[in-house]
mmCIF file of C-alpha atoms in Angstrom:
data_model
loop_
_atom_site.group_PDB
_atom_site.id
_atom_site.type_symbol
_atom_site.label_atom_id
_atom_site.label_comp_id
_atom_site.label_asym_id
_atom_site.label_seq_id
_atom_site.Cartn_x
_atom_site.Cartn_y
_atom_site.Cartn_z
ATOM 1 C CA GLY A 17 -120.590 -58.569 90.668
ATOM 2 C CA LEU A 18 -118.063 -61.112 89.536
ATOM 3 C CA VAL A 19 -114.344 -61.141 88.869
ATOM 4 C CA ILE A 20 -113.846 -63.759 86.170
ATOM 5 C CA LEU A 21 -110.338 -65.076 85.543
ATOM 6 C CA VAL A 22 -110.155 -66.655 82.079
ATOM 7 C CA GLY A 23 -107.465 -69.227 81.333
ATOM 8 C CA ILE A 24 -107.417 -70.456 77.739
ATOM 9 C CA HIS A 25 -106.147 -73.991 77.106
ATOM 10 C CA GLU A 26 -104.265 -74.859 73.937
ATOM 11 C CA ASP A 27 -107.210 -77.026 72.779
ATOM 12 C CA ASP A 28 -110.010 -74.559 73.552
ATOM 13 C CA ASP A 29 -112.271 -73.262 70.785
ATOM 14 C CA GLU A 30 -115.407 -71.127 70.376
ATOM 15 C CA GLU A 31 -117.628 -73.998 71.543
ATOM 16 C CA ASP A 32 -115.709 -74.074 74.845
ATOM 17 C CA VAL A 33 -116.064 -70.298 75.158
ATOM 18 C CA THR A 34 -119.828 -70.465 74.592
ATOM 19 C CA TYR A 35 -120.148 -73.179 77.231
ATOM 20 C CA ILE A 36 -118.067 -71.420 79.896
ATOM 21 C CA VAL A 37 -119.770 -68.039 79.384
ATOM 22 C CA SER A 38 -123.210 -69.623 79.719
ATOM 23 C CA LYS A 39 -122.138 -71.692 82.717
ATOM 24 C CA THR A 40 -120.612 -68.678 84.464
ATOM 25 C CA LEU A 41 -123.625 -66.419 83.908
ATOM 26 C CA ASN A 42 -126.089 -69.015 85.129
ATOM 27 C CA LEU A 43 -124.315 -70.244 88.261
ATOM 28 C CA ARG A 44 -126.673 -69.824 91.229
ATOM 29 C CA ILE A 45 -124.109 -68.206 93.517
ATOM 30 C CA PHE A 46 -125.889 -65.119 94.823
ATOM 31 C CA SER A 47 -128.511 -64.785 97.548
ATOM 32 C CA ASN A 48 -131.982 -66.154 96.841
ATOM 33 C CA ASN A 49 -130.463 -68.733 94.473
ATOM 34 C CA THR A 50 -129.819 -66.156 91.742
ATOM 35 C CA GLY A 51 -127.164 -65.853 89.055
ATOM 36 C CA ALA A 52 -125.284 -62.975 87.444
ATOM 37 C CA LEU A 53 -127.999 -62.397 84.838
ATOM 38 C CA ASP A 54 -130.736 -62.292 87.484
ATOM 39 C CA ILE A 55 -129.101 -59.504 89.456
ATOM 40 C CA HIS A 56 -127.644 -57.633 86.463
ATOM 41 C CA ALA A 57 -124.144 -58.123 87.883
ATOM 42 C CA ASN A 58 -121.108 -56.117 86.878
ATOM 43 C CA LEU A 59 -118.368 -58.309 85.404
ATOM 44 C CA LEU A 60 -114.618 -57.816 85.507
ATOM 45 C CA VAL A 61 -113.169 -60.293 82.983
ATOM 46 C CA ILE A 62 -109.411 -60.856 83.187
ATOM 47 C CA SER A 63 -107.197 -62.962 80.945
ATOM 48 C CA GLN A 64 -105.067 -65.178 83.194
ATOM 49 C CA PHE A 65 -102.862 -67.674 81.341
ATOM 50 C CA THR A 66 -101.162 -68.650 84.607
ATOM 51 C CA LEU A 67 -104.238 -70.710 85.489
ATOM 52 C CA TYR A 68 -102.638 -73.373 83.291
ATOM 53 C CA GLY A 69 -99.365 -73.397 85.231
ATOM 54 C CA ASP A 70 -98.296 -76.992 85.832
ATOM 55 C CA THR A 71 -95.997 -77.625 88.797
ATOM 56 C CA ARG A 72 -96.189 -81.414 89.005
ATOM 57 C CA ARG A 73 -92.522 -81.641 88.041
ATOM 58 C CA GLY A 74 -89.894 -79.379 89.491
ATOM 59 C CA ARG A 75 -90.458 -76.045 91.167
ATOM 60 C CA ARG A 76 -90.911 -73.747 88.203
ATOM 61 C CA PRO A 77 -94.388 -73.740 86.620
ATOM 62 C CA SER A 78 -94.738 -74.739 83.001
ATOM 63 C CA PHE A 79 -97.368 -72.941 80.949
ATOM 64 C CA SER A 80 -97.058 -75.272 77.955
ATOM 65 C CA HIS A 81 -100.787 -76.095 78.017
ATOM 66 C CA ALA A 82 -101.860 -72.453 77.811
ATOM 67 C CA MET A 83 -102.783 -71.302 74.312
ATOM 68 C CA PRO A 84 -100.105 -69.120 72.636
ATOM 69 C CA PRO A 85 -100.794 -65.359 72.872
ATOM 70 C CA GLU A 86 -102.025 -64.589 69.349
ATOM 71 C CA PRO A 87 -104.792 -67.211 69.097
ATOM 72 C CA ALA A 88 -105.573 -66.763 72.809
ATOM 73 C CA ALA A 89 -106.186 -63.032 72.263
ATOM 74 C CA ALA A 90 -108.750 -63.827 69.571
ATOM 75 C CA LEU A 91 -110.521 -66.366 71.784
ATOM 76 C CA PHE A 92 -110.453 -63.969 74.751
ATOM 77 C CA ASP A 93 -112.052 -61.274 72.550
ATOM 78 C CA CYS A 94 -114.731 -63.804 71.611
ATOM 79 C CA THR A 95 -115.293 -64.456 75.335
ATOM 80 C CA LEU A 96 -115.697 -60.730 76.008
ATOM 81 C CA ARG A 97 -118.164 -60.325 73.121
ATOM 82 C CA LEU A 98 -120.346 -63.143 74.468
ATOM 83 C CA PHE A 99 -120.363 -61.635 77.962
ATOM 84 C CA GLU A 100 -121.157 -58.186 76.486
ATOM 85 C CA GLN A 101 -124.050 -59.578 74.414
ATOM 86 C CA THR A 102 -125.918 -60.218 77.680
ATOM 87 C CA GLY A 103 -126.254 -56.477 78.274
ATOM 88 C CA LEU A 104 -124.343 -56.698 81.564
ATOM 89 C CA ASN A 105 -121.659 -54.135 82.386
ATOM 90 C CA VAL A 106 -118.399 -55.832 81.333
ATOM 91 C CA GLN A 107 -114.972 -54.374 82.098
ATOM 92 C CA THR A 108 -111.547 -55.756 81.288
ATOM 93 C CA GLY A 109 -107.910 -54.796 81.181
ATOM 94 C CA GLN A 110 -105.480 -54.971 78.285
ATOM 95 C CA PHE A 111 -104.710 -58.480 77.027
ATOM 96 C CA GLN A 112 -101.182 -59.641 77.916
ATOM 97 C CA ALA A 113 -100.467 -56.533 79.998
ATOM 98 C CA HIS A 114 -99.087 -56.597 83.524
ATOM 99 C CA MET A 115 -101.969 -55.693 85.825
ATOM 100 C CA LEU A 116 -102.337 -55.308 89.556
ATOM 101 C CA VAL A 117 -105.858 -56.380 90.508
ATOM 102 C CA SER A 118 -107.160 -56.144 94.055
ATOM 103 C CA ILE A 119 -110.035 -58.487 94.847
ATOM 104 C CA HIS A 120 -112.195 -58.425 97.961
ATOM 105 C CA ASN A 121 -113.960 -61.733 98.437
ATOM 106 C CA ASP A 122 -117.280 -61.368 100.238
ATOM 107 C CA GLY A 123 -118.692 -64.784 100.953
ATOM 108 C CA PRO A 124 -118.278 -67.992 102.866
ATOM 109 C CA GLY A 125 -114.746 -69.177 103.503
ATOM 110 C CA PHE A 126 -113.237 -72.621 103.682
ATOM 111 C CA HIS A 127 -111.953 -73.851 107.015
ATOM 112 C CA HIS A 128 -109.634 -76.752 107.815
ATOM 113 C CA ASP A 129 -109.248 -77.946 111.393
ATOM 114 C CA ARG A 130 -105.974 -79.589 110.486
ATOM 115 C CA LEU A 131 -103.476 -79.504 107.675
ATOM 116 C CA CYS A 132 -103.674 -83.174 106.577
#
C-alpha cells in the first residue's frame, strides 16, 4: 500500500486535489510497472501541513504558505472523498491531531558516495 502525506498550500483548490489524487493513484511505482489502482492498494492518507515549512531564512520553519486549518480541513476531506471513490481501502487519522505514525519503507534507497 501507500502512505500519502498531504500538504495543502494556501493557493490550492479542488482542481489541484483532483490532479494530485489522479497522479498519485496512477504512478507506476509497484512491481510489473503497476500503480495503486492496479494492485488494489491500501491507502493511509495523512494531513501534513509541515510539508510547507520554509527554512530558507533563520532556523525556525515558517508555515505561512500552508493553508489555514479551517479551509484546509475542507480540502483534505475532499481529497479523502476522491481517494475513497476509487473503491480502495482508505484510512486516515483525525485532522489537526497529534499523531505518531511509524512507516516502514520497503524499496530502493538512495546512496551518496560523498556528502558534496
